[in-house]
Tab-separated table of C-alpha atoms in Angstrom:
chain	number	residue	atom	x	y	z
A	1	UNK	CA	21.280	-18.658	-5.304
A	2	UNK	CA	22.174	-15.073	-5.365
A	3	UNK	CA	21.388	-12.647	-7.648
A	4	UNK	CA	21.867	-8.814	-7.750
A	5	UNK	CA	23.176	-9.143	-3.761
A	6	UNK	CA	20.551	-11.127	-2.660
A	7	UNK	CA	20.565	-14.156	-1.196
A	8	UNK	CA	17.836	-16.392	-1.525
A	9	UNK	CA	16.697	-20.109	-1.540
A	10	UNK	CA	14.480	-20.615	-3.819
A	11	UNK	CA	14.709	-20.643	-7.861
A	12	UNK	CA	18.291	-21.957	-8.584
A	13	UNK	CA	16.956	-21.801	-11.969
A	14	UNK	CA	16.813	-18.259	-12.324
A	15	UNK	CA	18.376	-16.499	-15.061
A	16	UNK	CA	21.241	-14.139	-14.033
A	17	UNK	CA	21.177	-10.719	-13.332
A	18	UNK	CA	22.638	-9.901	-17.181
A	19	UNK	CA	19.580	-11.924	-19.193
A	20	UNK	CA	17.247	-10.352	-16.542
A	21	UNK	CA	18.299	-6.691	-17.485
A	22	UNK	CA	18.261	-7.986	-21.324
A	23	UNK	CA	14.675	-9.552	-21.359
A	24	UNK	CA	12.927	-6.429	-19.530
A	25	UNK	CA	14.770	-4.106	-21.855
A	26	UNK	CA	13.396	-5.617	-24.652
A	27	UNK	CA	9.997	-5.604	-23.566
A	28	UNK	CA	7.362	-4.194	-25.980
A	29	UNK	CA	5.667	-2.128	-23.232
A	30	UNK	CA	5.850	0.758	-20.774
A	31	UNK	CA	6.892	0.244	-17.185
A	32	UNK	CA	5.154	1.124	-14.139
A	33	UNK	CA	6.936	4.042	-13.349
A	34	UNK	CA	6.767	5.365	-16.885
A	35	UNK	CA	2.811	5.168	-16.284
A	36	UNK	CA	3.142	7.020	-12.870
A	37	UNK	CA	5.182	9.763	-14.522
A	38	UNK	CA	2.978	10.098	-17.124
A	39	UNK	CA	0.129	10.434	-14.446
A	40	UNK	CA	2.321	12.896	-12.331
A	41	UNK	CA	2.670	15.297	-15.790
A	42	UNK	CA	-0.927	14.635	-17.005
A	43	UNK	CA	-2.598	15.150	-13.680
A	44	UNK	CA	-5.278	11.763	-14.433
A	45	UNK	CA	-3.948	8.727	-12.106
A	46	UNK	CA	-3.544	5.447	-13.188
A	47	UNK	CA	-6.216	2.799	-12.556
A	48	UNK	CA	-4.832	-0.781	-10.920
A	49	UNK	CA	-7.385	-3.279	-9.391
A	50	UNK	CA	-6.401	-6.276	-7.106
A	51	UNK	CA	-6.790	-9.884	-8.595
A	52	UNK	CA	-4.979	-12.980	-7.797
A	53	UNK	CA	-5.873	-16.663	-8.031
A	54	UNK	CA	-3.954	-19.989	-7.589
A	55	UNK	CA	-4.184	-21.634	-10.713
A	56	UNK	CA	-1.628	-20.258	-13.359
A	57	UNK	CA	-4.318	-20.766	-16.622
A	58	UNK	CA	-7.383	-19.160	-14.425
A	59	UNK	CA	-5.194	-16.228	-13.248
A	60	UNK	CA	-4.126	-15.312	-16.885
A	61	UNK	CA	-7.876	-15.682	-18.221
A	62	UNK	CA	-8.486	-13.190	-15.136
A	63	UNK	CA	-6.001	-10.943	-16.325
A	64	UNK	CA	-6.859	-10.719	-19.912
A	65	UNK	CA	-10.385	-10.412	-19.456
A	66	UNK	CA	-9.567	-7.345	-17.052
A	67	UNK	CA	-7.910	-6.026	-19.814
A	68	UNK	CA	-10.362	-6.538	-22.488
A	69	UNK	CA	-13.174	-5.464	-19.812
A	70	UNK	CA	-12.377	-2.399	-18.161
A	71	UNK	CA	-8.790	-1.632	-19.469
A	72	UNK	CA	-6.710	-0.714	-16.291
A	73	UNK	CA	-3.664	0.859	-16.777
A	74	UNK	CA	-1.810	-1.439	-14.414
A	75	UNK	CA	-2.494	-5.253	-13.279
A	76	UNK	CA	-1.861	-7.277	-9.699
A	77	UNK	CA	-0.493	-10.265	-9.104
A	78	UNK	CA	-1.761	-10.732	-5.680
A	79	UNK	CA	0.134	-13.746	-3.983
A	80	UNK	CA	-1.194	-16.044	-2.017
A	81	UNK	CA	-0.577	-16.468	2.051
A	82	UNK	CA	1.586	-19.464	1.773
A	83	UNK	CA	4.323	-17.728	-0.025
A	84	UNK	CA	4.412	-14.623	1.706
A	85	UNK	CA	5.226	-16.410	5.322
A	86	UNK	CA	7.678	-18.393	2.830
A	87	UNK	CA	6.025	-21.920	3.217
A	88	UNK	CA	7.055	-22.843	-0.880
A	89	UNK	CA	6.308	-26.540	-0.209
A	90	UNK	CA	2.651	-26.083	1.190
A	91	UNK	CA	1.749	-23.604	-1.671
A	92	UNK	CA	3.474	-26.418	-4.149
A	93	UNK	CA	1.509	-29.066	-2.340
A	94	UNK	CA	-2.089	-27.175	-2.603
A	95	UNK	CA	-1.483	-25.715	-6.278
A	96	UNK	CA	-0.564	-29.269	-7.632
A	97	UNK	CA	-4.196	-30.826	-5.762
A	98	UNK	CA	-6.721	-27.964	-5.607
A	99	UNK	CA	-5.449	-24.604	-6.641
A	100	UNK	CA	-8.601	-22.869	-6.205
A	101	UNK	CA	-7.804	-22.916	-2.383
A	102	UNK	CA	-4.933	-20.667	-2.617
A	103	UNK	CA	-5.728	-16.773	-1.787
A	104	UNK	CA	-3.399	-15.405	-4.546
A	105	UNK	CA	-0.938	-16.335	-7.029
A	106	UNK	CA	2.200	-18.292	-6.083
A	107	UNK	CA	4.415	-16.919	-8.221
A	108	UNK	CA	7.964	-18.804	-6.973
A	109	UNK	CA	5.779	-21.935	-6.604
A	110	UNK	CA	4.787	-21.729	-11.008
A	111	UNK	CA	8.357	-20.243	-11.273
A	112	UNK	CA	9.419	-17.014	-13.969
A	113	UNK	CA	8.520	-18.900	-16.897
A	114	UNK	CA	4.829	-18.947	-16.339
A	115	UNK	CA	5.509	-15.089	-14.809
A	116	UNK	CA	6.875	-14.179	-18.626
A	117	UNK	CA	3.838	-15.836	-19.490
A	118	UNK	CA	1.676	-13.494	-17.862
A	119	UNK	CA	4.031	-10.388	-18.255
A	120	UNK	CA	2.977	-11.283	-22.436
A	121	UNK	CA	-0.724	-11.947	-22.132
A	122	UNK	CA	-1.110	-8.447	-21.019
A	123	UNK	CA	-0.291	-4.850	-22.722
A	124	UNK	CA	-0.436	-3.281	-19.155
A	125	UNK	CA	2.402	-3.977	-16.780
A	126	UNK	CA	2.473	-6.098	-13.780
A	127	UNK	CA	2.929	-5.324	-10.291
A	128	UNK	CA	2.935	-7.957	-7.352
A	129	UNK	CA	1.200	-7.130	-4.155
A	130	UNK	CA	1.922	-9.871	-1.236
A	131	UNK	CA	2.547	-8.819	2.431
A	132	UNK	CA	5.454	-10.563	3.201
A	133	UNK	CA	8.021	-9.335	5.803
A	134	UNK	CA	10.815	-11.274	3.644
A	135	UNK	CA	9.883	-11.625	0.375
A	136	UNK	CA	13.580	-12.086	-1.268
A	137	UNK	CA	13.126	-14.834	-3.408
A	138	UNK	CA	9.719	-13.642	-4.326
A	139	UNK	CA	11.467	-10.441	-5.939
A	140	UNK	CA	14.003	-12.399	-7.588
A	141	UNK	CA	11.107	-14.480	-9.348
A	142	UNK	CA	9.197	-11.311	-10.357
A	143	UNK	CA	12.286	-9.805	-11.425
A	144	UNK	CA	12.791	-13.043	-13.733
A	145	UNK	CA	9.238	-12.562	-14.944
A	146	UNK	CA	9.876	-8.739	-16.084
A	147	UNK	CA	7.520	-7.516	-13.366
A	148	UNK	CA	9.925	-3.902	-12.411
A	149	UNK	CA	6.652	-2.908	-9.723
A	150	UNK	CA	6.992	-4.352	-6.351
A	151	UNK	CA	5.313	-3.025	-3.683
A	152	UNK	CA	6.167	-3.406	0.476
A	153	UNK	CA	8.733	-2.539	2.858
A	154	UNK	CA	10.410	-3.868	6.216
A	155	UNK	CA	7.498	-2.267	8.408
A	156	UNK	CA	4.669	-2.233	6.213
A	157	UNK	CA	4.462	-5.739	5.016
A	158	UNK	CA	5.446	-6.872	8.937
A	159	UNK	CA	3.188	-5.479	11.586
A	160	UNK	CA	0.033	-6.069	9.731
A	161	UNK	CA	0.906	-9.051	8.379
A	162	UNK	CA	2.510	-11.275	10.700
A	163	UNK	CA	1.939	-12.425	14.617
A	164	UNK	CA	5.906	-12.768	15.911
A	165	UNK	CA	8.684	-12.088	13.176
A	166	UNK	CA	11.077	-9.156	14.542
A	167	UNK	CA	11.360	-5.704	13.141
A	168	UNK	CA	15.168	-6.116	12.234
A	169	UNK	CA	14.594	-9.818	10.484
A	170	UNK	CA	12.166	-8.165	8.563
A	171	UNK	CA	13.872	-4.635	7.979
A	172	UNK	CA	17.569	-6.594	6.668
A	173	UNK	CA	15.246	-8.609	3.997
A	174	UNK	CA	13.903	-5.676	2.142
A	175	UNK	CA	17.148	-4.345	2.626
A	176	UNK	CA	18.707	-5.952	0.487
A	177	UNK	CA	15.967	-6.188	-2.061
A	178	UNK	CA	16.284	-2.033	-1.916
A	179	UNK	CA	19.419	-2.815	-2.689
A	180	UNK	CA	19.479	-4.991	-5.506
A	181	UNK	CA	16.939	-2.130	-6.995
A	182	UNK	CA	19.893	-0.263	-6.666
A	183	UNK	CA	22.006	-2.989	-8.492
A	184	UNK	CA	19.711	-3.257	-11.468
A	185	UNK	CA	19.013	0.888	-11.919
A	186	UNK	CA	23.079	0.817	-12.232
A	187	UNK	CA	22.010	-1.471	-14.998
A	188	UNK	CA	19.166	0.683	-16.650
A	189	UNK	CA	16.247	-1.046	-15.094
A	190	UNK	CA	14.167	1.179	-12.908
A	191	UNK	CA	12.191	-0.776	-10.214
A	192	UNK	CA	9.233	1.072	-8.634
A	193	UNK	CA	8.728	0.438	-5.030
A	194	UNK	CA	5.473	0.601	-3.306
A	195	UNK	CA	5.315	1.590	0.199
A	196	UNK	CA	2.127	0.037	2.048
A	197	UNK	CA	1.580	2.967	3.991
A	198	UNK	CA	-2.449	1.235	4.155
A	199	UNK	CA	-1.188	0.091	7.275
A	200	UNK	CA	-3.964	-2.234	8.600
A	201	UNK	CA	-7.008	-0.009	7.265
A	202	UNK	CA	-8.795	0.480	10.618
A	203	UNK	CA	-8.668	4.184	11.528
A	204	UNK	CA	-5.251	5.025	10.708
A	205	UNK	CA	-4.093	8.398	11.472
A	206	UNK	CA	-2.789	9.956	8.374
A	207	UNK	CA	0.715	10.420	10.241
A	208	UNK	CA	1.168	7.037	11.149
A	209	UNK	CA	0.865	6.003	7.834
A	210	UNK	CA	2.694	8.299	5.962
A	211	UNK	CA	5.463	8.518	8.759
A	212	UNK	CA	5.750	4.557	8.628
A	213	UNK	CA	6.224	5.107	4.302
A	214	UNK	CA	8.650	8.265	5.110
A	215	UNK	CA	11.413	5.783	7.081
A	216	UNK	CA	10.900	3.310	4.550
A	217	UNK	CA	11.557	5.616	1.769
A	218	UNK	CA	14.507	6.952	3.214
A	219	UNK	CA	16.247	3.245	3.706
A	220	UNK	CA	14.853	2.451	0.259
A	221	UNK	CA	16.420	5.127	-0.891
A	222	UNK	CA	19.601	5.232	1.006
A	223	UNK	CA	20.059	1.872	-0.902
A	224	UNK	CA	19.322	3.132	-4.550
A	225	UNK	CA	16.223	2.811	-5.201
A	226	UNK	CA	15.243	5.392	-7.790
A	227	UNK	CA	11.561	5.190	-8.021
A	228	UNK	CA	9.490	5.590	-4.655
A	229	UNK	CA	4.918	5.714	-4.818
A	230	UNK	CA	3.901	6.257	-1.214
A	231	UNK	CA	0.227	4.954	-1.337
A	232	UNK	CA	-1.858	6.348	1.278
A	233	UNK	CA	-5.851	4.836	2.806
A	234	UNK	CA	-8.871	6.529	1.878
A	235	UNK	CA	-10.127	7.545	5.924
A	236	UNK	CA	-13.090	9.175	4.740
A	237	UNK	CA	-12.823	12.920	5.146
A	238	UNK	CA	-12.289	14.934	1.184
A	239	UNK	CA	-10.049	17.430	2.926
A	240	UNK	CA	-8.029	15.215	5.400
A	241	UNK	CA	-7.997	12.239	2.462
A	242	UNK	CA	-6.944	15.554	0.006
A	243	UNK	CA	-4.702	17.240	2.708
A	244	UNK	CA	-2.637	13.694	3.644
A	245	UNK	CA	-2.163	12.501	-0.624
A	246	UNK	CA	-0.887	16.558	-1.117
A	247	UNK	CA	1.268	15.838	2.432
A	248	UNK	CA	3.349	13.177	0.175
A	249	UNK	CA	5.352	15.611	-1.942
A	250	UNK	CA	6.350	18.178	1.236
A	251	UNK	CA	7.282	15.347	3.063
A	252	UNK	CA	9.378	13.305	0.071
A	253	UNK	CA	11.118	16.949	-0.863
A	254	UNK	CA	12.227	17.098	2.717
A	255	UNK	CA	12.842	13.639	3.773
A	256	UNK	CA	13.638	11.983	-0.023
A	257	UNK	CA	14.898	14.890	-2.218
A	258	UNK	CA	16.106	14.432	-5.465
A	259	UNK	CA	17.572	10.432	-5.105
A	260	UNK	CA	14.218	9.247	-6.149
A	261	UNK	CA	11.263	10.042	-7.756
A	262	UNK	CA	8.278	10.038	-5.386
A	263	UNK	CA	4.389	9.142	-6.243
A	264	UNK	CA	1.669	9.779	-4.299
A	265	UNK	CA	-1.387	6.975	-4.297
A	266	UNK	CA	-4.654	6.148	-2.720
A	267	UNK	CA	-5.797	2.957	-1.384
A	268	UNK	CA	-10.099	2.814	-1.729
A	269	UNK	CA	-11.672	2.717	1.294
A	270	UNK	CA	-10.441	-0.360	2.624
A	271	UNK	CA	-12.837	-0.189	5.720
A	272	UNK	CA	-16.136	-1.446	6.708
A	273	UNK	CA	-18.147	-1.190	2.837
A	274	UNK	CA	-21.769	-0.801	2.932
A	275	UNK	CA	-23.963	-3.778	1.811
A	276	UNK	CA	-26.048	-1.557	-0.163
A	277	UNK	CA	-24.568	-1.365	-3.915
A	278	UNK	CA	-25.873	1.602	-4.333
A	279	UNK	CA	-23.519	3.821	-1.480
A	280	UNK	CA	-20.372	1.170	-2.458
A	281	UNK	CA	-20.760	2.894	-5.803
A	282	UNK	CA	-20.748	6.053	-4.692
A	283	UNK	CA	-18.396	5.271	-2.350
A	284	UNK	CA	-15.632	4.393	-5.412
A	285	UNK	CA	-16.421	7.316	-6.590
A	286	UNK	CA	-15.959	9.429	-4.185
A	287	UNK	CA	-12.543	7.813	-3.578
A	288	UNK	CA	-11.752	8.341	-7.294
A	289	UNK	CA	-12.765	11.993	-6.846
A	290	UNK	CA	-10.188	12.843	-3.720
A	291	UNK	CA	-7.501	10.630	-5.762
A	292	UNK	CA	-8.168	13.261	-8.452
A	293	UNK	CA	-8.542	16.504	-5.773
A	294	UNK	CA	-5.274	15.325	-3.520
A	295	UNK	CA	-2.990	15.084	-7.070
A	296	UNK	CA	-2.645	11.075	-6.664
A	297	UNK	CA	-0.863	9.307	-9.603
A	298	UNK	CA	-2.131	5.813	-8.939
A	299	UNK	CA	-5.543	4.504	-7.784
A	300	UNK	CA	-5.668	0.925	-6.262
A	301	UNK	CA	-9.586	0.479	-6.933
A	302	UNK	CA	-12.393	-1.042	-4.917
A	303	UNK	CA	-15.157	-3.062	-5.561
A	304	UNK	CA	-19.552	-2.840	-4.751
A	305	UNK	CA	-19.090	-6.237	-3.120
A	306	UNK	CA	-16.210	-5.540	-0.670
A	307	UNK	CA	-18.836	-6.066	2.352
A	308	UNK	CA	-20.065	-9.608	0.720
A	309	UNK	CA	-16.645	-11.030	-0.069
A	310	UNK	CA	-13.730	-12.123	-2.619
A	311	UNK	CA	-15.373	-9.639	-5.736
A	312	UNK	CA	-15.912	-11.433	-8.694
A	313	UNK	CA	-14.889	-10.256	-12.653
A	314	UNK	CA	-17.831	-8.131	-13.007
A	315	UNK	CA	-17.113	-6.009	-9.715
A	316	UNK	CA	-13.713	-5.598	-10.189
A	317	UNK	CA	-14.242	-4.618	-14.170
A	318	UNK	CA	-17.095	-2.298	-12.464
A	319	UNK	CA	-14.907	-0.652	-10.136
A	320	UNK	CA	-12.987	0.117	-12.384
A	321	UNK	CA	-14.944	2.237	-14.652
A	322	UNK	CA	-16.864	3.630	-11.717
A	323	UNK	CA	-13.556	5.301	-10.777
A	324	UNK	CA	-12.087	6.086	-14.523
A	325	UNK	CA	-15.645	8.422	-14.452
A	326	UNK	CA	-14.366	9.757	-11.297
A	327	UNK	CA	-10.680	10.721	-12.792
A	328	UNK	CA	-11.663	11.702	-16.265
A	329	UNK	CA	-12.769	15.141	-16.012
A	330	UNK	CA	-16.565	13.812	-16.999
A	331	UNK	CA	-18.302	15.451	-13.672
A	332	UNK	CA	-16.202	19.039	-14.437
A	333	UNK	CA	-13.990	21.174	-11.959
A	334	UNK	CA	-16.211	22.857	-10.768
A	335	UNK	CA	-16.856	21.370	-7.136
A	336	UNK	CA	-14.149	20.087	-5.287
A	337	UNK	CA	-12.489	20.857	-1.314
A	338	UNK	CA	-12.124	23.958	0.722
A	339	UNK	CA	-8.191	24.818	-0.277
A	340	UNK	CA	-8.162	26.953	2.646
A	341	UNK	CA	-9.238	24.098	5.167
A	342	UNK	CA	-6.909	21.260	2.601
A	343	UNK	CA	-3.562	23.705	3.822
A	344	UNK	CA	-4.563	23.948	7.274
A	345	UNK	CA	-4.749	20.190	7.229
A	346	UNK	CA	-1.785	19.591	5.229
A	347	UNK	CA	0.592	21.916	7.737
A	348	UNK	CA	-0.688	19.713	10.325
A	349	UNK	CA	-0.057	16.672	9.282
A	350	UNK	CA	3.357	16.696	7.898
A	351	UNK	CA	3.865	18.254	11.891
A	352	UNK	CA	3.110	15.461	12.862
A	353	UNK	CA	5.020	13.262	10.881
A	354	UNK	CA	8.176	15.246	11.285
A	355	UNK	CA	7.563	15.012	15.129
A	356	UNK	CA	6.870	11.133	14.596
A	357	UNK	CA	9.884	10.617	12.437
A	358	UNK	CA	13.069	13.617	13.244
A	359	UNK	CA	13.990	11.384	16.943
A	360	UNK	CA	14.389	8.290	14.483
A	361	UNK	CA	16.249	9.970	11.839
A	362	UNK	CA	18.740	11.338	14.389
A	363	UNK	CA	20.161	8.232	15.126
A	364	UNK	CA	23.036	6.952	13.830
A	365	UNK	CA	21.700	3.808	12.075
A	366	UNK	CA	18.074	3.652	10.589
A	367	UNK	CA	17.223	0.544	10.730
A	368	UNK	CA	18.064	0.023	14.552
A	369	UNK	CA	16.307	3.211	14.568
A	370	UNK	CA	13.927	2.400	13.797
A	371	UNK	CA	13.265	-0.578	15.689
A	372	UNK	CA	14.211	1.028	19.059
A	373	UNK	CA	11.434	3.410	18.398
A	374	UNK	CA	8.755	0.877	17.762
A	375	UNK	CA	10.305	-1.190	20.846
A	376	UNK	CA	9.845	2.040	22.952
A	377	UNK	CA	6.573	2.934	21.544
A	378	UNK	CA	7.340	6.042	20.088
A	379	UNK	CA	6.371	4.426	16.379
A	380	UNK	CA	2.899	2.155	16.205
A	381	UNK	CA	0.517	0.748	14.216
A	382	UNK	CA	-3.118	0.343	15.361
A	383	UNK	CA	-4.626	-2.640	15.367
A	384	UNK	CA	-1.403	-4.337	14.263
A	385	UNK	CA	-1.642	-8.116	14.888
A	386	UNK	CA	2.183	-8.051	15.626
A	387	UNK	CA	3.429	-8.813	18.840
A	388	UNK	CA	6.121	-5.683	17.929
A	389	UNK	CA	3.951	-3.289	17.801
A	390	UNK	CA	2.453	-1.896	21.228
A	391	UNK	CA	-1.071	-0.851	19.875
A	392	UNK	CA	-1.130	1.672	22.507
A	393	UNK	CA	-2.803	4.319	20.123
A	394	UNK	CA	-6.134	4.753	20.091
A	395	UNK	CA	-7.478	6.641	16.975
A	396	UNK	CA	-11.612	8.498	16.526
A	397	UNK	CA	-13.113	10.164	13.975
A	398	UNK	CA	-13.999	13.535	14.489
A	399	UNK	CA	-17.205	15.531	14.297
A	400	UNK	CA	-16.886	15.575	10.343
A	401	UNK	CA	-15.053	12.225	10.372
A	402	UNK	CA	-11.630	12.643	10.066
A	403	UNK	CA	-9.047	10.972	11.899
A	404	UNK	CA	-7.958	12.124	15.181
A	405	UNK	CA	-6.063	10.075	17.942
A	406	UNK	CA	-8.057	10.475	20.784
A	407	UNK	CA	-5.383	8.374	22.791
A	408	UNK	CA	-1.663	8.998	21.424
A	409	UNK	CA	-0.039	6.664	23.444
A	410	UNK	CA	3.846	6.512	23.215
A	411	UNK	CA	3.820	8.464	20.250
A	412	UNK	CA	6.021	11.708	20.965
A	413	UNK	CA	3.660	14.661	20.110
A	414	UNK	CA	4.383	18.327	21.109
A	415	UNK	CA	2.354	19.753	23.677
A	416	UNK	CA	0.240	21.698	20.665
A	417	UNK	CA	-0.270	18.353	18.606
A	418	UNK	CA	-1.913	17.062	21.780
A	419	UNK	CA	-4.176	19.972	22.318
A	420	UNK	CA	-5.533	20.195	18.375
A	421	UNK	CA	-6.505	16.790	18.477
A	422	UNK	CA	-8.337	17.030	21.982
A	423	UNK	CA	-10.311	19.943	21.056
A	424	UNK	CA	-10.925	18.472	17.473
A	425	UNK	CA	-12.266	15.388	19.079
A	426	UNK	CA	-14.481	17.233	21.695
A	427	UNK	CA	-17.620	17.609	19.401
A	428	UNK	CA	-17.097	13.906	18.477
A	429	UNK	CA	-20.099	11.148	19.404
A	430	UNK	CA	-19.177	9.243	22.371
A	431	UNK	CA	-15.998	11.593	22.997
A	432	UNK	CA	-14.818	11.106	27.094
A	433	UNK	CA	-16.780	7.786	27.324
A	434	UNK	CA	-14.959	6.121	30.451
A	435	UNK	CA	-16.303	3.000	30.492
A	436	UNK	CA	-14.681	0.080	28.515
A	437	UNK	CA	-18.269	-0.901	27.081
A	438	UNK	CA	-19.351	2.504	25.525
A	439	UNK	CA	-15.428	3.037	24.415
A	440	UNK	CA	-15.615	0.075	22.187
A	441	UNK	CA	-19.454	0.467	21.008
A	442	UNK	CA	-18.111	4.450	20.349
A	443	UNK	CA	-14.934	2.637	17.853
A	444	UNK	CA	-16.962	0.102	16.216
A	445	UNK	CA	-19.090	2.773	15.091
A	446	UNK	CA	-16.004	4.879	14.060
A	447	UNK	CA	-14.919	1.192	11.966
A	448	UNK	CA	-18.251	1.065	10.968
A	449	UNK	CA	-18.416	4.850	9.222
A	450	UNK	CA	-19.607	3.985	5.733
A	451	UNK	CA	-21.008	0.395	6.549
A	452	UNK	CA	-24.852	1.380	7.301
């Protein structure tokens, strides 16, 4: 089928563009972008849990109960792995036999009518979160369901998730999605596109996260996307995390301009969580406070059960309530972060991002420029699952817990940037260790920074 310029294999019964636009316009609820604009104006970020199960009735019940018990501003349909990889037949087979085996909701298999049923069951808008390098069928089904918040991008939903999908393929597939968003915008329907700067979420240097998102944002805005969320993963050092969130506005102003509204979002810590529930709750509270200090428009919420497996309803409710306290102003405004240190760190993060993206943006074709940069190692994602990333970047924590570059690999950083990273790492535990066993142990300690 063809929908708003997308050539998709599935969903032949999906309504046409006009019918989808009419349905979305008639929805009696705010959109995700409405909420983000309010958050940017008031300073009170949108709260969103992650959730997704295979069965339709179980998914509907989970959404309703989350809304009844915790009142999240935005709700999630997390999509299963088979749908992410376009294995629609396999998703359908498991759905028919044992839906509980699916690690998310197979929206394409359930179809847009059931998607609309979920949308109608709750007051909050829905966002589709997934991890697909080619999400065209999923996007069409989401729009037909009335869901106008859709996460992903050609880099961020490829390199962290799959082993061998060429970047050119994923970039072109996501270009079709972004182009469809431009068509929808022309009909008065704004699709909020969130860019997954979290990437692998393992010791992710802020400048890699933001550089990838900025490149995806420029590509999306060039196709007509008018609302973008740049998501950043909490690293654990408050000054660095606040600086990275504030850098989003600076960089968006420089590279996106007025072509699209851009909102910063924080993913609460996605690394190894402490098993002690009190410490886990404290880490979640800390994430909410960092989001407020960094002026994030949204917080994607974690739970105190992260160290034990998939969180249940009660854990999600508790995570949302804990985060709501952090962002509510209940704790007062008498403390925060060193603003001078934040300003300095913001300046350096922006400088690193500029050094990464400027060579790519100077080419004639952005998508081919991105491909070439990854082939050459001038762009890279540490701890990537993909053969199309060099994995040559070695991040480490400095003595304050901030994430730096122990080895930038082939990233085109200036001598000044390299020297600053070296200087900041000089006092870190295990700095200068050359033997592999010692280095692995030092990196493991950095990864498990909060786990003990």
